[in-house]
Amino acid sequence: MRRLRLRYESGPRRGDELIFSGPRVRIGRSRTNSLVLTETDTPFSSGRHAEALNERGAWWIVDSGSTNGTFVNGAPVQRCRLRTGDVVAFGDDRFVVSDGRRVWLATAAAAVLAGIAAAGYVAYRRTPIPVEQIAAIAARSVYAVAIDDNSRRSIVGTAFAVDGDGLLATNAHIVEVLRQRGTLAKASAVRAIAIHGDTYEVRQIVAGTVDPSWQSGSLRADVGILHLERGAAIVPLPLAGAAAFARLQRGMSLASFGFPGVSTDPQKPRGRLSVDVVGDVREDYVQTGLAIAPGTSGSPVFDNQGAVIAIVAGGDFVKGANGALVPSGSQANWAISVARIRGLLGGKR
């Protein structure tokens, strides 16, 4: 099947190329789309903006009733066949259609490509995205996990959205803390809450699940899912695939976003971005610095493409002068491959 290649014409990702396969590519600001458009304070693109359809060996762009229209070479279109060199615009984003002819790959690379393409599309990016863009992506979807006891709050960890209907990923040991405090019981006066950084909006956590192979006190398989009360849709973070984790090497850049308990205001928590590099990779675990501290357990770890590649699991802590746990300074901190989260979600992601 002929693939659709779109190259960013402008913006911080200018020159990056996206490659799509499959019969349909959904385009819009919503995170459920195959091609997610830029989110701004005053966006010109729609949540469901357009679709690219592969019909009889050719790609067509079809507007989905967007507010501000879809344009090809500067002209508004409802349905238009795409050709190499066409400039396609959706609100703030402009792309050039590249040559979509088959590219012959080495056998091993082709096998990897075919496996990823089965999900419906493949995306390649040639250059890392700026860390400030990663921070903006994270800020929309990362939550402080806290216990609320008669309006007295304490930060116990971090979680991030993995499903628009109210599922957050975190560590199994965070779920265990909430259960031990009785916060997940229906009649409990002490509540488990998720606080969205920056907006400070609060949602109650009503249930939690953990990886069935996790054992209390163990780093292995220390992942869990928190279920929020019913409410407005949340913005899930993109999860990296197994191939991205397999490519990790010492020295590659990483970023995390979380809520260190000692320096976070539980009433108005602000997430902290930390940037470091891969120190080592062992099986499904990556060692890195990333200023990991109590409260950042469950934080998403991003690769240089802005996808979550791992989840913070634990660090090398010692007791400080007041008895509180503080980083030892060894930076022997570990994160677990996001594949564990995908396993808990089943077919949802």
mmCIF file of C-alpha atoms in Angstrom, residues 220-344:
data_model
loop_
_atom_site.group_PDB
_atom_site.id
_atom_site.type_symbol
_atom_site.label_atom_id
_atom_site.label_comp_id
_atom_site.label_asym_id
_atom_site.label_seq_id
_atom_site.Cartn_x
_atom_site.Cartn_y
_atom_site.Cartn_z
ATOM 1 C CA ARG A 220 9.816 -4.926 39.365
ATOM 2 C CA ALA A 221 6.459 -4.369 37.607
ATOM 3 C CA ASP A 222 5.763 -1.368 39.862
ATOM 4 C CA VAL A 223 3.001 0.111 37.709
ATOM 5 C CA GLY A 224 -0.679 0.743 38.290
ATOM 6 C CA ILE A 225 -3.760 2.479 36.947
ATOM 7 C CA LEU A 226 -5.941 5.003 38.793
ATOM 8 C CA HIS A 227 -9.598 5.455 37.841
ATOM 9 C CA LEU A 228 -11.039 8.951 38.160
ATOM 10 C CA GLU A 229 -14.648 9.800 38.938
ATOM 11 C CA ARG A 230 -16.789 10.544 35.904
ATOM 12 C CA GLY A 231 -16.229 13.970 34.426
ATOM 13 C CA ALA A 232 -14.915 15.881 31.446
ATOM 14 C CA ALA A 233 -12.563 14.146 29.032
ATOM 15 C CA ILE A 234 -8.858 14.387 29.827
ATOM 16 C CA VAL A 235 -5.908 14.544 27.422
ATOM 17 C CA PRO A 236 -3.915 11.282 27.226
ATOM 18 C CA LEU A 237 -0.176 11.370 26.591
ATOM 19 C CA PRO A 238 1.271 9.573 23.542
ATOM 20 C CA LEU A 239 2.947 6.298 24.527
ATOM 21 C CA ALA A 240 6.136 5.219 22.756
ATOM 22 C CA GLY A 241 6.283 1.790 21.168
ATOM 23 C CA ALA A 242 8.585 -1.103 22.022
ATOM 24 C CA ALA A 243 10.933 -0.194 19.166
ATOM 25 C CA ALA A 244 11.576 3.257 20.677
ATOM 26 C CA PHE A 245 12.553 1.718 24.033
ATOM 27 C CA ALA A 246 14.787 -0.807 22.271
ATOM 28 C CA ARG A 247 16.678 2.069 20.626
ATOM 29 C CA LEU A 248 17.607 3.697 23.961
ATOM 30 C CA GLN A 249 21.345 4.064 24.479
ATOM 31 C CA ARG A 250 23.577 5.662 27.089
ATOM 32 C CA GLY A 251 23.697 9.410 26.623
ATOM 33 C CA MET A 252 20.336 9.803 24.875
ATOM 34 C CA SER A 253 18.273 12.678 26.282
ATOM 35 C CA LEU A 254 15.228 12.147 28.493
ATOM 36 C CA ALA A 255 12.814 14.419 30.351
ATOM 37 C CA SER A 256 10.393 13.827 33.208
ATOM 38 C CA PHE A 257 7.547 15.873 34.672
ATOM 39 C CA GLY A 258 6.301 15.376 38.213
ATOM 40 C CA PHE A 259 5.566 16.753 41.663
ATOM 41 C CA PRO A 260 8.393 16.441 44.237
ATOM 42 C CA GLY A 261 6.577 16.355 47.578
ATOM 43 C CA VAL A 262 8.979 18.487 49.594
ATOM 44 C CA SER A 263 8.709 21.487 47.258
ATOM 45 C CA THR A 264 5.145 21.165 45.936
ATOM 46 C CA ASP A 265 2.230 23.201 47.280
ATOM 47 C CA PRO A 266 -0.554 20.588 47.688
ATOM 48 C CA GLN A 267 -3.201 23.281 47.225
ATOM 49 C CA LYS A 268 -1.712 24.661 44.002
ATOM 50 C CA PRO A 269 0.753 22.086 42.683
ATOM 51 C CA ARG A 270 3.014 23.048 39.809
ATOM 52 C CA GLY A 271 4.719 20.252 37.889
ATOM 53 C CA ARG A 272 8.502 20.330 37.539
ATOM 54 C CA LEU A 273 10.369 19.470 34.349
ATOM 55 C CA SER A 274 13.688 17.679 34.713
ATOM 56 C CA VAL A 275 16.091 16.870 31.873
ATOM 57 C CA ASP A 276 18.863 14.267 31.918
ATOM 58 C CA VAL A 277 20.311 11.427 29.849
ATOM 59 C CA VAL A 278 20.146 7.643 29.813
ATOM 60 C CA GLY A 279 22.733 6.254 32.210
ATOM 61 C CA ASP A 280 22.065 2.587 31.517
ATOM 62 C CA VAL A 281 19.389 0.226 30.186
ATOM 63 C CA ARG A 282 18.775 -3.182 31.744
ATOM 64 C CA GLU A 283 15.938 -5.301 30.390
ATOM 65 C CA ASP A 284 12.770 -3.159 30.811
ATOM 66 C CA TYR A 285 14.442 -0.593 33.058
ATOM 67 C CA VAL A 286 16.295 2.614 32.298
ATOM 68 C CA GLN A 287 18.626 4.322 34.766
ATOM 69 C CA THR A 288 18.790 8.108 34.760
ATOM 70 C CA GLY A 289 19.117 11.125 37.033
ATOM 71 C CA LEU A 290 16.068 13.326 36.384
ATOM 72 C CA ALA A 291 15.997 14.783 39.921
ATOM 73 C CA ILE A 292 13.822 11.911 41.120
ATOM 74 C CA ALA A 293 12.567 12.491 44.664
ATOM 75 C CA PRO A 294 9.648 11.366 46.869
ATOM 76 C CA GLY A 295 6.484 12.565 45.156
ATOM 77 C CA THR A 296 7.788 12.049 41.626
ATOM 78 C CA SER A 297 7.011 8.318 41.681
ATOM 79 C CA GLY A 298 4.715 7.670 38.728
ATOM 80 C CA SER A 299 6.049 10.566 36.646
ATOM 81 C CA PRO A 300 6.150 10.092 32.873
ATOM 82 C CA VAL A 301 9.595 9.918 31.255
ATOM 83 C CA PHE A 302 9.654 11.351 27.728
ATOM 84 C CA ASP A 303 11.974 10.564 24.849
ATOM 85 C CA ASN A 304 13.193 13.351 22.588
ATOM 86 C CA GLN A 305 10.079 13.013 20.413
ATOM 87 C CA GLY A 306 7.691 13.889 23.254
ATOM 88 C CA ALA A 307 6.323 10.344 23.748
ATOM 89 C CA VAL A 308 6.242 8.606 27.132
ATOM 90 C CA ILE A 309 8.905 5.930 27.005
ATOM 91 C CA ALA A 310 9.019 4.973 30.696
ATOM 92 C CA ILE A 311 7.511 5.676 34.113
ATOM 93 C CA VAL A 312 9.526 6.722 37.168
ATOM 94 C CA ALA A 313 9.618 3.840 39.645
ATOM 95 C CA GLY A 314 12.111 4.686 42.377
ATOM 96 C CA GLY A 315 15.352 6.278 43.404
ATOM 97 C CA ASP A 316 18.283 5.927 45.749
ATOM 98 C CA PHE A 317 17.074 7.783 48.855
ATOM 99 C CA VAL A 318 18.447 8.255 52.355
ATOM 100 C CA LYS A 319 16.928 9.732 55.502
ATOM 101 C CA GLY A 320 17.626 13.424 56.019
ATOM 102 C CA ALA A 321 18.150 15.303 59.283
ATOM 103 C CA ASN A 322 14.393 15.537 59.956
ATOM 104 C CA GLY A 323 13.772 11.900 59.067
ATOM 105 C CA ALA A 324 12.342 12.644 55.623
ATOM 106 C CA LEU A 325 13.637 10.745 52.613
ATOM 107 C CA VAL A 326 15.933 12.747 50.344
ATOM 108 C CA PRO A 327 17.928 11.799 47.227
ATOM 109 C CA SER A 328 21.291 10.250 48.133
ATOM 110 C CA GLY A 329 23.097 12.032 45.302
ATOM 111 C CA SER A 330 24.068 8.787 43.583
ATOM 112 C CA GLN A 331 21.448 9.360 40.852
ATOM 113 C CA ALA A 332 20.829 5.608 40.818
ATOM 114 C CA ASN A 333 17.230 6.207 39.802
ATOM 115 C CA TRP A 334 15.149 3.829 37.712
ATOM 116 C CA ALA A 335 12.184 4.024 35.375
ATOM 117 C CA ILE A 336 10.165 1.157 33.891
ATOM 118 C CA SER A 337 9.345 0.727 30.207
ATOM 119 C CA VAL A 338 5.906 2.037 29.271
ATOM 120 C CA ALA A 339 5.229 -1.428 27.824
ATOM 121 C CA ARG A 340 4.096 -2.366 31.344
ATOM 122 C CA ILE A 341 1.402 0.311 31.177
ATOM 123 C CA ARG A 342 0.300 -0.909 27.765
ATOM 124 C CA GLY A 343 -0.045 -4.389 29.264
ATOM 125 C CA LEU A 344 -2.383 -3.086 31.980
#
